mmCIF file of C-alpha atoms and ligand atoms in Angstrom:
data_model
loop_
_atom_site.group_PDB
_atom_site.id
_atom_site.type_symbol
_atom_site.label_atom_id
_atom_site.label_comp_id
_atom_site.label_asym_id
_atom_site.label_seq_id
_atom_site.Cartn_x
_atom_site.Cartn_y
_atom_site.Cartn_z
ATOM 1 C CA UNK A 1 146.637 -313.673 24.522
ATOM 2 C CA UNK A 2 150.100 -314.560 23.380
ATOM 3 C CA UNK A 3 152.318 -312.428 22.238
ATOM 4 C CA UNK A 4 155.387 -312.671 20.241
ATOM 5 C CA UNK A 5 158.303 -310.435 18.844
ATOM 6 C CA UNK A 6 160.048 -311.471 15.801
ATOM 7 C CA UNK A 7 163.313 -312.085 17.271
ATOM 8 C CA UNK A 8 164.675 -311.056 13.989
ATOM 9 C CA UNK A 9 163.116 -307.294 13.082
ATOM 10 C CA UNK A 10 164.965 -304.674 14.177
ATOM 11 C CA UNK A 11 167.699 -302.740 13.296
ATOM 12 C CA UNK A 12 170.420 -304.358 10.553
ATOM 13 C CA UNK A 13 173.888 -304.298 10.860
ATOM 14 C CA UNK A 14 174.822 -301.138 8.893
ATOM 15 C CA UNK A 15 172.547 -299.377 11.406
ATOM 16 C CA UNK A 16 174.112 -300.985 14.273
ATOM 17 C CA UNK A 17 177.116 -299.804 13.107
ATOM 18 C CA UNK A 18 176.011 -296.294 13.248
ATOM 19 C CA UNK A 19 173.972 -296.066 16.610
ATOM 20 C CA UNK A 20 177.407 -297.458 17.829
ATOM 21 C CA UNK A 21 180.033 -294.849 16.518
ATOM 22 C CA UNK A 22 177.280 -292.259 16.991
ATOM 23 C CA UNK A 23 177.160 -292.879 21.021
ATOM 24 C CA UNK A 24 180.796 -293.780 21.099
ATOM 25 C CA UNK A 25 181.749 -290.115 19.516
ATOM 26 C CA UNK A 26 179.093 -288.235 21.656
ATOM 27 C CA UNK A 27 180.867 -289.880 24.718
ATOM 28 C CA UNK A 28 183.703 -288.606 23.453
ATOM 29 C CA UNK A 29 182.582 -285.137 22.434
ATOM 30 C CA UNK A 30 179.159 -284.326 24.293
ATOM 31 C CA UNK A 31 178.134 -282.972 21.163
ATOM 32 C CA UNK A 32 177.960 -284.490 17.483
ATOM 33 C CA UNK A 33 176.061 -283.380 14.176
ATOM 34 C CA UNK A 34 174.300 -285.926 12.192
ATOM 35 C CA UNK A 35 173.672 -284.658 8.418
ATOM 36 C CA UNK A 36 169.711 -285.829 8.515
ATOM 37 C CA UNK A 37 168.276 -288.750 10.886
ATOM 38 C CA UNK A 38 170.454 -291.719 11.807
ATOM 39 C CA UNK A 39 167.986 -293.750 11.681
ATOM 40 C CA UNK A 40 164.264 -293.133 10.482
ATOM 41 C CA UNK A 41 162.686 -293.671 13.759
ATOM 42 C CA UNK A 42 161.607 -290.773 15.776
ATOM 43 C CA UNK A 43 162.189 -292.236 19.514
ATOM 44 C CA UNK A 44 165.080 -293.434 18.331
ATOM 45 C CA UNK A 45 166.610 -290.253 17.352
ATOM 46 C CA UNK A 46 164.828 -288.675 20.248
ATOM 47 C CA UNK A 47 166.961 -291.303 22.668
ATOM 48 C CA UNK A 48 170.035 -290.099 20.399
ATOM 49 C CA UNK A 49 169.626 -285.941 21.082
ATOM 50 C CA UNK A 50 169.325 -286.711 24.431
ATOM 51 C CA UNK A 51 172.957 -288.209 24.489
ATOM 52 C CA UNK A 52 173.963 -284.178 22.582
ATOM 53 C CA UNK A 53 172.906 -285.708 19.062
ATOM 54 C CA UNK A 54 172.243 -282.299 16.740
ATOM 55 C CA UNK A 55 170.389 -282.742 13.254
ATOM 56 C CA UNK A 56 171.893 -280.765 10.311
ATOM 57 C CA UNK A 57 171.213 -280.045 6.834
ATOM 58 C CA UNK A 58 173.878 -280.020 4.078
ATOM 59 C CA UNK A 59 173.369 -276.526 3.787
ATOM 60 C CA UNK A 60 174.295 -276.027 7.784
ATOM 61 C CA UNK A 61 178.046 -277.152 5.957
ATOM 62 C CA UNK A 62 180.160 -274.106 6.475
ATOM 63 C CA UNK A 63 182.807 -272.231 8.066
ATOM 64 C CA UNK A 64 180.401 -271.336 10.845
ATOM 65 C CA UNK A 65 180.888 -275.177 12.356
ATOM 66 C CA UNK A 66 184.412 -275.211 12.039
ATOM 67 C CA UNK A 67 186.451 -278.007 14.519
ATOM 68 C CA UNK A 68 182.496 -279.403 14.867
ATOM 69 C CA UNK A 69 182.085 -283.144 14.335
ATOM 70 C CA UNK A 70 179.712 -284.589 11.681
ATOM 71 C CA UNK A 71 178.509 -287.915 11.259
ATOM 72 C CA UNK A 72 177.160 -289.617 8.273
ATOM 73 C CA UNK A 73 174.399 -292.217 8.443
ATOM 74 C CA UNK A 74 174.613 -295.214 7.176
ATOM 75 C CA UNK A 75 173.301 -294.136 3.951
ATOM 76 C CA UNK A 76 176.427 -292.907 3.050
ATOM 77 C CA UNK A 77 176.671 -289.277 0.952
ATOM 78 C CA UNK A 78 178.011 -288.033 -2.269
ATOM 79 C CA UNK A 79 181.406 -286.970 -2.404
ATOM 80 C CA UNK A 80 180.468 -283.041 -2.559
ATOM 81 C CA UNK A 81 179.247 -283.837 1.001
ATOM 82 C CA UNK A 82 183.038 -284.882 2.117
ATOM 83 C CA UNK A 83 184.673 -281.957 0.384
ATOM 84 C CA UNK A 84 182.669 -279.238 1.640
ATOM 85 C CA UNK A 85 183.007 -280.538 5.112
ATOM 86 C CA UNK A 86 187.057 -280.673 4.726
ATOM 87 C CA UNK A 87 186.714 -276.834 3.058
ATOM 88 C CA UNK A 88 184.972 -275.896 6.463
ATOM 89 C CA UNK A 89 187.413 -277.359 8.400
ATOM 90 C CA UNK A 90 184.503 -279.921 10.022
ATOM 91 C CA UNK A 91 185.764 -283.123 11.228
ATOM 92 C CA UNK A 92 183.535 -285.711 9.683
ATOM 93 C CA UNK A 93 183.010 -289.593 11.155
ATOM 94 C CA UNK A 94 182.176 -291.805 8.863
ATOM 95 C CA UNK A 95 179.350 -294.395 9.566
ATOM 96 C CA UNK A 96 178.508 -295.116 5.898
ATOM 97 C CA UNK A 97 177.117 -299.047 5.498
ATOM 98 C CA UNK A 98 180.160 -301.629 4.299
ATOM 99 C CA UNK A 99 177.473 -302.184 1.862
ATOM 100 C CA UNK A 100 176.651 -298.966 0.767
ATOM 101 C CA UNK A 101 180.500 -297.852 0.481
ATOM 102 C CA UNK A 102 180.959 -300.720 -1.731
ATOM 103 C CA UNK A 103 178.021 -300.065 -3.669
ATOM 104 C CA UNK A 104 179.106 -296.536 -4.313
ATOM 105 C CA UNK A 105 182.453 -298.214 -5.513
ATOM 106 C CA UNK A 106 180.303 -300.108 -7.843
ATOM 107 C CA UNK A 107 178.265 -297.369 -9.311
ATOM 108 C CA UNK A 108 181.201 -295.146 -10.204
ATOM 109 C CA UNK A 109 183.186 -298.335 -11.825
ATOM 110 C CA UNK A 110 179.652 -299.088 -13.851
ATOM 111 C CA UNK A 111 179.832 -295.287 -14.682
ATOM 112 C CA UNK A 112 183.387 -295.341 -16.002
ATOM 113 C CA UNK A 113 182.043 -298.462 -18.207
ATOM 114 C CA UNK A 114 178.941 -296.931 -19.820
ATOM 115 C CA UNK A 115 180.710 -293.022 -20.412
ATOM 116 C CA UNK A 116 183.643 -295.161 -22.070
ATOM 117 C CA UNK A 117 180.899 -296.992 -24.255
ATOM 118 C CA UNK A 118 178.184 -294.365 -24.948
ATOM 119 C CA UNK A 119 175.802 -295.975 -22.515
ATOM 120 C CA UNK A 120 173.918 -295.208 -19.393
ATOM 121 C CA UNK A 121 173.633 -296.789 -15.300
ATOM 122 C CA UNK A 122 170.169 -297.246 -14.210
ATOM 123 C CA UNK A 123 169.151 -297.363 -10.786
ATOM 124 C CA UNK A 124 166.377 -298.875 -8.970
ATOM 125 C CA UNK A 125 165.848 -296.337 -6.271
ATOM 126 C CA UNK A 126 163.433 -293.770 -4.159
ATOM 127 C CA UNK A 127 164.150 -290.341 -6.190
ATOM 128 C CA UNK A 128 165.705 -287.823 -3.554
ATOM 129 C CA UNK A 129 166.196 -290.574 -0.649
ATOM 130 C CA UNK A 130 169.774 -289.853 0.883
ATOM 131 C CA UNK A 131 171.394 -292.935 -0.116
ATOM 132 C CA UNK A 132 169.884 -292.709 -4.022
ATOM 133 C CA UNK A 133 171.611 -289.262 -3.616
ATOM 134 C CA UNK A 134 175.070 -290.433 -2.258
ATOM 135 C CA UNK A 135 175.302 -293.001 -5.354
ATOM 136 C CA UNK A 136 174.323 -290.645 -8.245
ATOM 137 C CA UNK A 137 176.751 -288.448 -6.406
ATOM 138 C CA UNK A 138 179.680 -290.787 -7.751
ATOM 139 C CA UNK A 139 178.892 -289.744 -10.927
ATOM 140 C CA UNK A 140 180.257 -286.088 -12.579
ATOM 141 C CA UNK A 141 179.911 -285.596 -15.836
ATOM 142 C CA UNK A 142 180.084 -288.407 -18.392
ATOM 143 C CA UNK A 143 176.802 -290.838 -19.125
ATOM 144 C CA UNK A 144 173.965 -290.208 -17.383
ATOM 145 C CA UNK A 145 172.751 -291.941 -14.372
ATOM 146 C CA UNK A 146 169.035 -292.527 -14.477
ATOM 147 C CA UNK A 147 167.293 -293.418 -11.182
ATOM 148 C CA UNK A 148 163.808 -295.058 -11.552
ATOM 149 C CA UNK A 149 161.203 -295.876 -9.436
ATOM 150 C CA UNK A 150 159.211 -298.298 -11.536
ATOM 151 C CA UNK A 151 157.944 -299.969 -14.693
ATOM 152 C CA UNK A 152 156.671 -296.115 -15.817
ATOM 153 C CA UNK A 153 159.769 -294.532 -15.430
ATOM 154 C CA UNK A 154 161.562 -296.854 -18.007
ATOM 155 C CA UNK A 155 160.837 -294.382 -21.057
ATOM 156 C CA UNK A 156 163.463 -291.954 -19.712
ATOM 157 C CA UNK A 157 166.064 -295.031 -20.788
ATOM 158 C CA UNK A 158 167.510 -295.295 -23.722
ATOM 159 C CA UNK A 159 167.303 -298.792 -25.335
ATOM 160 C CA UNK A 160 169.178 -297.682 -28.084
ATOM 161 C CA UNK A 161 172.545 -297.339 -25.826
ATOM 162 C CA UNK A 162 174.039 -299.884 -23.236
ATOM 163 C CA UNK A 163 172.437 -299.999 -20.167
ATOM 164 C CA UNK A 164 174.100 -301.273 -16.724
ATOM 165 C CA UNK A 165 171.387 -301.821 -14.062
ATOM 166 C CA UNK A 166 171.667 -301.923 -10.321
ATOM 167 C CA UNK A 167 169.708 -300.783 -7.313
ATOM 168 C CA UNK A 168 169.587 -299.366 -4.054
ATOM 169 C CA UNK A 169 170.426 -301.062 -1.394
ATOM 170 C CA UNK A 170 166.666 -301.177 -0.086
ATOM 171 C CA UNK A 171 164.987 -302.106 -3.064
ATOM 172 C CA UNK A 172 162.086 -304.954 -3.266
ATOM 173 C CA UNK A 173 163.643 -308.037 -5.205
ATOM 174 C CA UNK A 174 160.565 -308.795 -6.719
ATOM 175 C CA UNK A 175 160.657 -305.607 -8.690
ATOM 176 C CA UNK A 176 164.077 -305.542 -9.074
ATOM 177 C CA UNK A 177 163.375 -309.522 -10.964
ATOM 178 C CA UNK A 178 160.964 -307.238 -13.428
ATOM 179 C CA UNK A 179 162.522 -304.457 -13.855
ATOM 180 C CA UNK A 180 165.533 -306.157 -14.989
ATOM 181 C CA UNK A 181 163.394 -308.456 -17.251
ATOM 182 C CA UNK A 182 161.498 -305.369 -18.989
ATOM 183 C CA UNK A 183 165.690 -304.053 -19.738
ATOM 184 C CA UNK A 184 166.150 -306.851 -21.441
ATOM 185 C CA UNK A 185 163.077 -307.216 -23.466
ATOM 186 C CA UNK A 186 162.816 -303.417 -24.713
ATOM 187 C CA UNK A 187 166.648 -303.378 -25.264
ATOM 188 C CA UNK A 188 167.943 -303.346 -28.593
ATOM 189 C CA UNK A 189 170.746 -305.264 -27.782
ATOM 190 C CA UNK A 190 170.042 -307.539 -24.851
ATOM 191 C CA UNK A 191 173.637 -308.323 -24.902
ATOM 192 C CA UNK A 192 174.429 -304.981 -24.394
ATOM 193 C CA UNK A 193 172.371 -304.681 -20.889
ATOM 194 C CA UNK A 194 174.179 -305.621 -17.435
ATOM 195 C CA UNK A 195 172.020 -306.529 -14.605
ATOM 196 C CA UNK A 196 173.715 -306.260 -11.150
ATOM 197 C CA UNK A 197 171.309 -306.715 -8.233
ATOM 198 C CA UNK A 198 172.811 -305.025 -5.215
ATOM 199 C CA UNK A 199 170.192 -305.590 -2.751
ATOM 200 C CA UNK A 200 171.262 -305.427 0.671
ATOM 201 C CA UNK A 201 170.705 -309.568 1.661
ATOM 202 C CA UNK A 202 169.801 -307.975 5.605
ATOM 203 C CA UNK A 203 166.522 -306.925 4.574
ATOM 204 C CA UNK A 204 165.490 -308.612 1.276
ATOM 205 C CA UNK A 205 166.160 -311.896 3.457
ATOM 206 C CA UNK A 206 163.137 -310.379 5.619
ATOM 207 C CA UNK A 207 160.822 -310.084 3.256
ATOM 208 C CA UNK A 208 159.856 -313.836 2.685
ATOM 209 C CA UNK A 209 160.410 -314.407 6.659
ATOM 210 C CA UNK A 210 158.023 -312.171 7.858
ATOM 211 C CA UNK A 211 155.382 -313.254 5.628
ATOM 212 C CA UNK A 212 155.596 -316.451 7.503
ATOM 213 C CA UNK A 213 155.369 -314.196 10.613
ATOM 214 C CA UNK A 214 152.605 -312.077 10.167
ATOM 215 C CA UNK A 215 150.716 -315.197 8.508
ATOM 216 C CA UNK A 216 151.360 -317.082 12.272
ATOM 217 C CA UNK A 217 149.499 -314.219 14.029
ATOM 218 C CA UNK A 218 145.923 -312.958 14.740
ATOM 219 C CA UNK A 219 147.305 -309.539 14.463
ATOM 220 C CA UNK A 220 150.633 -308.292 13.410
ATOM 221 C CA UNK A 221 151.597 -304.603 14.819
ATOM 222 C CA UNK A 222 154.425 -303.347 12.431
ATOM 223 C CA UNK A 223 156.671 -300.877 14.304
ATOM 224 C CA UNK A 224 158.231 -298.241 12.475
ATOM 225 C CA UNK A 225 159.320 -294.469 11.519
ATOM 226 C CA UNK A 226 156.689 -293.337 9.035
ATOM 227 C CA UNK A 227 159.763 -292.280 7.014
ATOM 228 C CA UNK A 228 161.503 -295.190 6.619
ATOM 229 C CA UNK A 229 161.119 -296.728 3.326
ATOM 230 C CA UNK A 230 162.171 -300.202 4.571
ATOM 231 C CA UNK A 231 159.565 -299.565 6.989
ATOM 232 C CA UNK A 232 156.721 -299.271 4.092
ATOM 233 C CA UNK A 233 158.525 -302.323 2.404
ATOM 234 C CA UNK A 234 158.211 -304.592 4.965
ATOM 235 C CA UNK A 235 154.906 -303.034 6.501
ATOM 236 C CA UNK A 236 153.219 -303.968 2.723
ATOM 237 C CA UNK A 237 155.366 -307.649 2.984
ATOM 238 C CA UNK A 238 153.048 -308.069 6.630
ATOM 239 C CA UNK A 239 149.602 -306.695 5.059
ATOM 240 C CA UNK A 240 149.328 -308.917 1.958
ATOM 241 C CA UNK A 241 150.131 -312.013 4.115
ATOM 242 C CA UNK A 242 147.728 -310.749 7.135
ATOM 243 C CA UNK A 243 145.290 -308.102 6.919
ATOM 244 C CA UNK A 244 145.101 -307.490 10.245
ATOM 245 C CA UNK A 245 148.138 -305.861 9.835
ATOM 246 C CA UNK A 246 148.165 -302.406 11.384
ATOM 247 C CA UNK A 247 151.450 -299.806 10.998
ATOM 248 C CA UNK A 248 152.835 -297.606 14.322
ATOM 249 C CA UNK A 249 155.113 -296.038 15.335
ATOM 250 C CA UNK A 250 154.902 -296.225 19.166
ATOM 251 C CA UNK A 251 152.792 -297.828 21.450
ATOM 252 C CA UNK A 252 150.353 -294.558 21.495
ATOM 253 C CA UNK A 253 149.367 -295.309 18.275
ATOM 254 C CA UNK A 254 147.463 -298.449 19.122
ATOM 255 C CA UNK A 255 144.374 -298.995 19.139
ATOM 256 C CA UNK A 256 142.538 -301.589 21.352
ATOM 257 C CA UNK A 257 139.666 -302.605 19.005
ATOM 258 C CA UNK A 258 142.732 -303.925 16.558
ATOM 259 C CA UNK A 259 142.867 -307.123 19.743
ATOM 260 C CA UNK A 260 139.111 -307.997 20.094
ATOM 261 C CA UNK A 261 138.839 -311.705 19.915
ATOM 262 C CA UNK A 262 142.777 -312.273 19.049
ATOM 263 C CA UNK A 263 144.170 -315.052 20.380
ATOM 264 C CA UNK A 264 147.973 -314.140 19.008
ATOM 265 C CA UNK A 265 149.815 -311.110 17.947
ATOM 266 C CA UNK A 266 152.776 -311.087 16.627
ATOM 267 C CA UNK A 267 155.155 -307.771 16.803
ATOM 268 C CA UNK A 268 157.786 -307.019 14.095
ATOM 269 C CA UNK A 269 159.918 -304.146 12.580
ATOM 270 C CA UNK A 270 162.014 -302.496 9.950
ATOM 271 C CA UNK A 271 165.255 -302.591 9.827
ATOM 272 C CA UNK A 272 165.305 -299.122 11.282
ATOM 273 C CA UNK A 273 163.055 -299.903 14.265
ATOM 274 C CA UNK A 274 165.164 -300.177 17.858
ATOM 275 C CA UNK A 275 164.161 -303.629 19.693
ATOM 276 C CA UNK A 276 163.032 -301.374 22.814
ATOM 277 C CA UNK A 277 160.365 -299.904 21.533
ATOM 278 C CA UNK A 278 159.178 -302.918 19.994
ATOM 279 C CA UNK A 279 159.337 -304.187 23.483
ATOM 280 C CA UNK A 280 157.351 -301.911 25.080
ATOM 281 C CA UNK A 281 154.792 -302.039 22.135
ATOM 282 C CA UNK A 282 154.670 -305.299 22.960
ATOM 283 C CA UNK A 283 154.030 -304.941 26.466
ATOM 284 C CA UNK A 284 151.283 -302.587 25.965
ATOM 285 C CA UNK A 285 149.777 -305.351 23.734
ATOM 286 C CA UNK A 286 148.915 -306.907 26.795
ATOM 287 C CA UNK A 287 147.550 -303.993 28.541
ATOM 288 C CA UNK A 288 144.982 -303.425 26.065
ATOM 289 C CA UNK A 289 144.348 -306.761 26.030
ATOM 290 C CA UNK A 290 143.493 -306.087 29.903
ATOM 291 C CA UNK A 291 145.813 -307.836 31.646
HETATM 292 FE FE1 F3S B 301 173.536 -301.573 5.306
HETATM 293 FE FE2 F3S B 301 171.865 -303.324 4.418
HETATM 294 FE FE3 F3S B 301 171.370 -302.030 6.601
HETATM 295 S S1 F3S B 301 172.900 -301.817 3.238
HETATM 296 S S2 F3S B 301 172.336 -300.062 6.354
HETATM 297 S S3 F3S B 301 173.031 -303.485 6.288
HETATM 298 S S4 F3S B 301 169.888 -302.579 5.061
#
């Protein structure tokens, strides 16, 4: 049976970016907080805590940690997040995203706009996800920010009032494409309605790619966090293109009647999913294949 991994799942830059200042500061320091999960894969972060990584709330925040170190994820945080660390006296390292900063830049410049012209910013996002939370952070006070999840959620808008759309970073572009269109057709004022996709190009370029992937293969195994939202993106991206498509999170997870009579499988990832684990979920591919 042949096996293949896609040589281009795994973890995007941003992410990269954090595992890196993460391991470089625990080097350092033998001992760093992380306000949630670095990254939304459990072996991952259990590969991280053995290195003196420590998982925090915001509400762990206080003069109890002071001279502590925290780190934030590459999904960024509000700015409440950065002032009530520098009240505590916590040293904090930043690992937000490049993209994510500047899309926080973004939203509070689009919220400026809309509170100077009675109208509201609409975001394309998971309700409660940490990086949803760090960019309706940017706004205090003024128009409101409105985060939606779908097609139903669009009768919180206001179609009356200008509308500036954008997303999270994450989103699908497919639904971002109708979301946008619906804006336009409801609004009174199409004029008045700004559409700014601000998709992150590192994983919506995945999305037509690993169609082609998963469509290649017998079997696809899609390794990922069961938390990761990119993870359920990408895993759906897989299963419409190859129903054999089957979602873990480890090697445990498989199963060996997923292989009878496949000829290929192909391995793949989120963005949050470490290549070394996909490795040795592709090595165990083989085992239960017998070999
Ligand atoms: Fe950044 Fe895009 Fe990854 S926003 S964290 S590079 S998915």
């Amino acid at each position: 049976m042949n096996v293949e991994i896609d040589s281009e799942s795994g973890f995007c830059f941003g992410v990269v970016n954090a595992i890196k200042l993460a391991e470089q500061s625990l080097g350092e320091r033998g001992c760093v907080f992380s306000l949630g999960d670095i990254v939304h894969n459990g072996l991952e972060m259990e590969r991280l805590e053995g290195l003196g990584l420590r998982t925090i709330a915001h509400g762990n925040l206080t003069a109890s940690m002071q001279g502590e170190t925290v780190l934030v994820r590459a999904h960024g945080e509000p700015p409440q997040t950065y002032e009530a660390a520098a009240e505590a006296g916590i040293e904090v390292i930043d690992a937000t995203c490049p993209v994510v900063a500047k899309l926080q830049r973004t939203v509070a410049a689009a919220h400026a706009r809309m509170t100077e012209r009675g109208g509201q910013v609409v975001i394309l996002g998971k309700r409660g996800h940490a990086e949803v939370v760090g960019l309706t952070g940017q706004a205090r006070g003024g128009a409101e920010v409105i985060v939606v999840e779908g097609e139903n959620d669009l009768n919180t808008v206001d179609f009356e009032r200008p509308i500036y759309f954008l997303s999270q970073t994450t989103q699908s572009l497919e639904l971002f494409g109708r979301i946008s269109d619906e804006l336009m057709r409801r609004a009174h004022d199409a004029e008045e309605v700004t559409v700014h996709d601000t998709i992150c190009r590192a994983v919506a370029s995945r999305e037509g790619r690993l169609g082609e992937f998963a469509k290649r293969h017998d079997v696809v195994v899609f390794v990922s966090g069961r938390k990761s939202s990119n993870g359920r993106l990408l895993f759906e991206v897989c299963r419409e293109a190859n129903p054999h498509s089957y979602m873990v999170e480890g090697a445990d997870d498989m199963q060996p009647e997923w292989f009878a009579g496949a000829r290929s499988v192909g391995v793949c990832g989120a963005t949050s999913t470490p290549k070394w684990v996909m490795e040795s979920v592709a090595r165990a591919v083989g085992v239960h294949d017998g070999r």
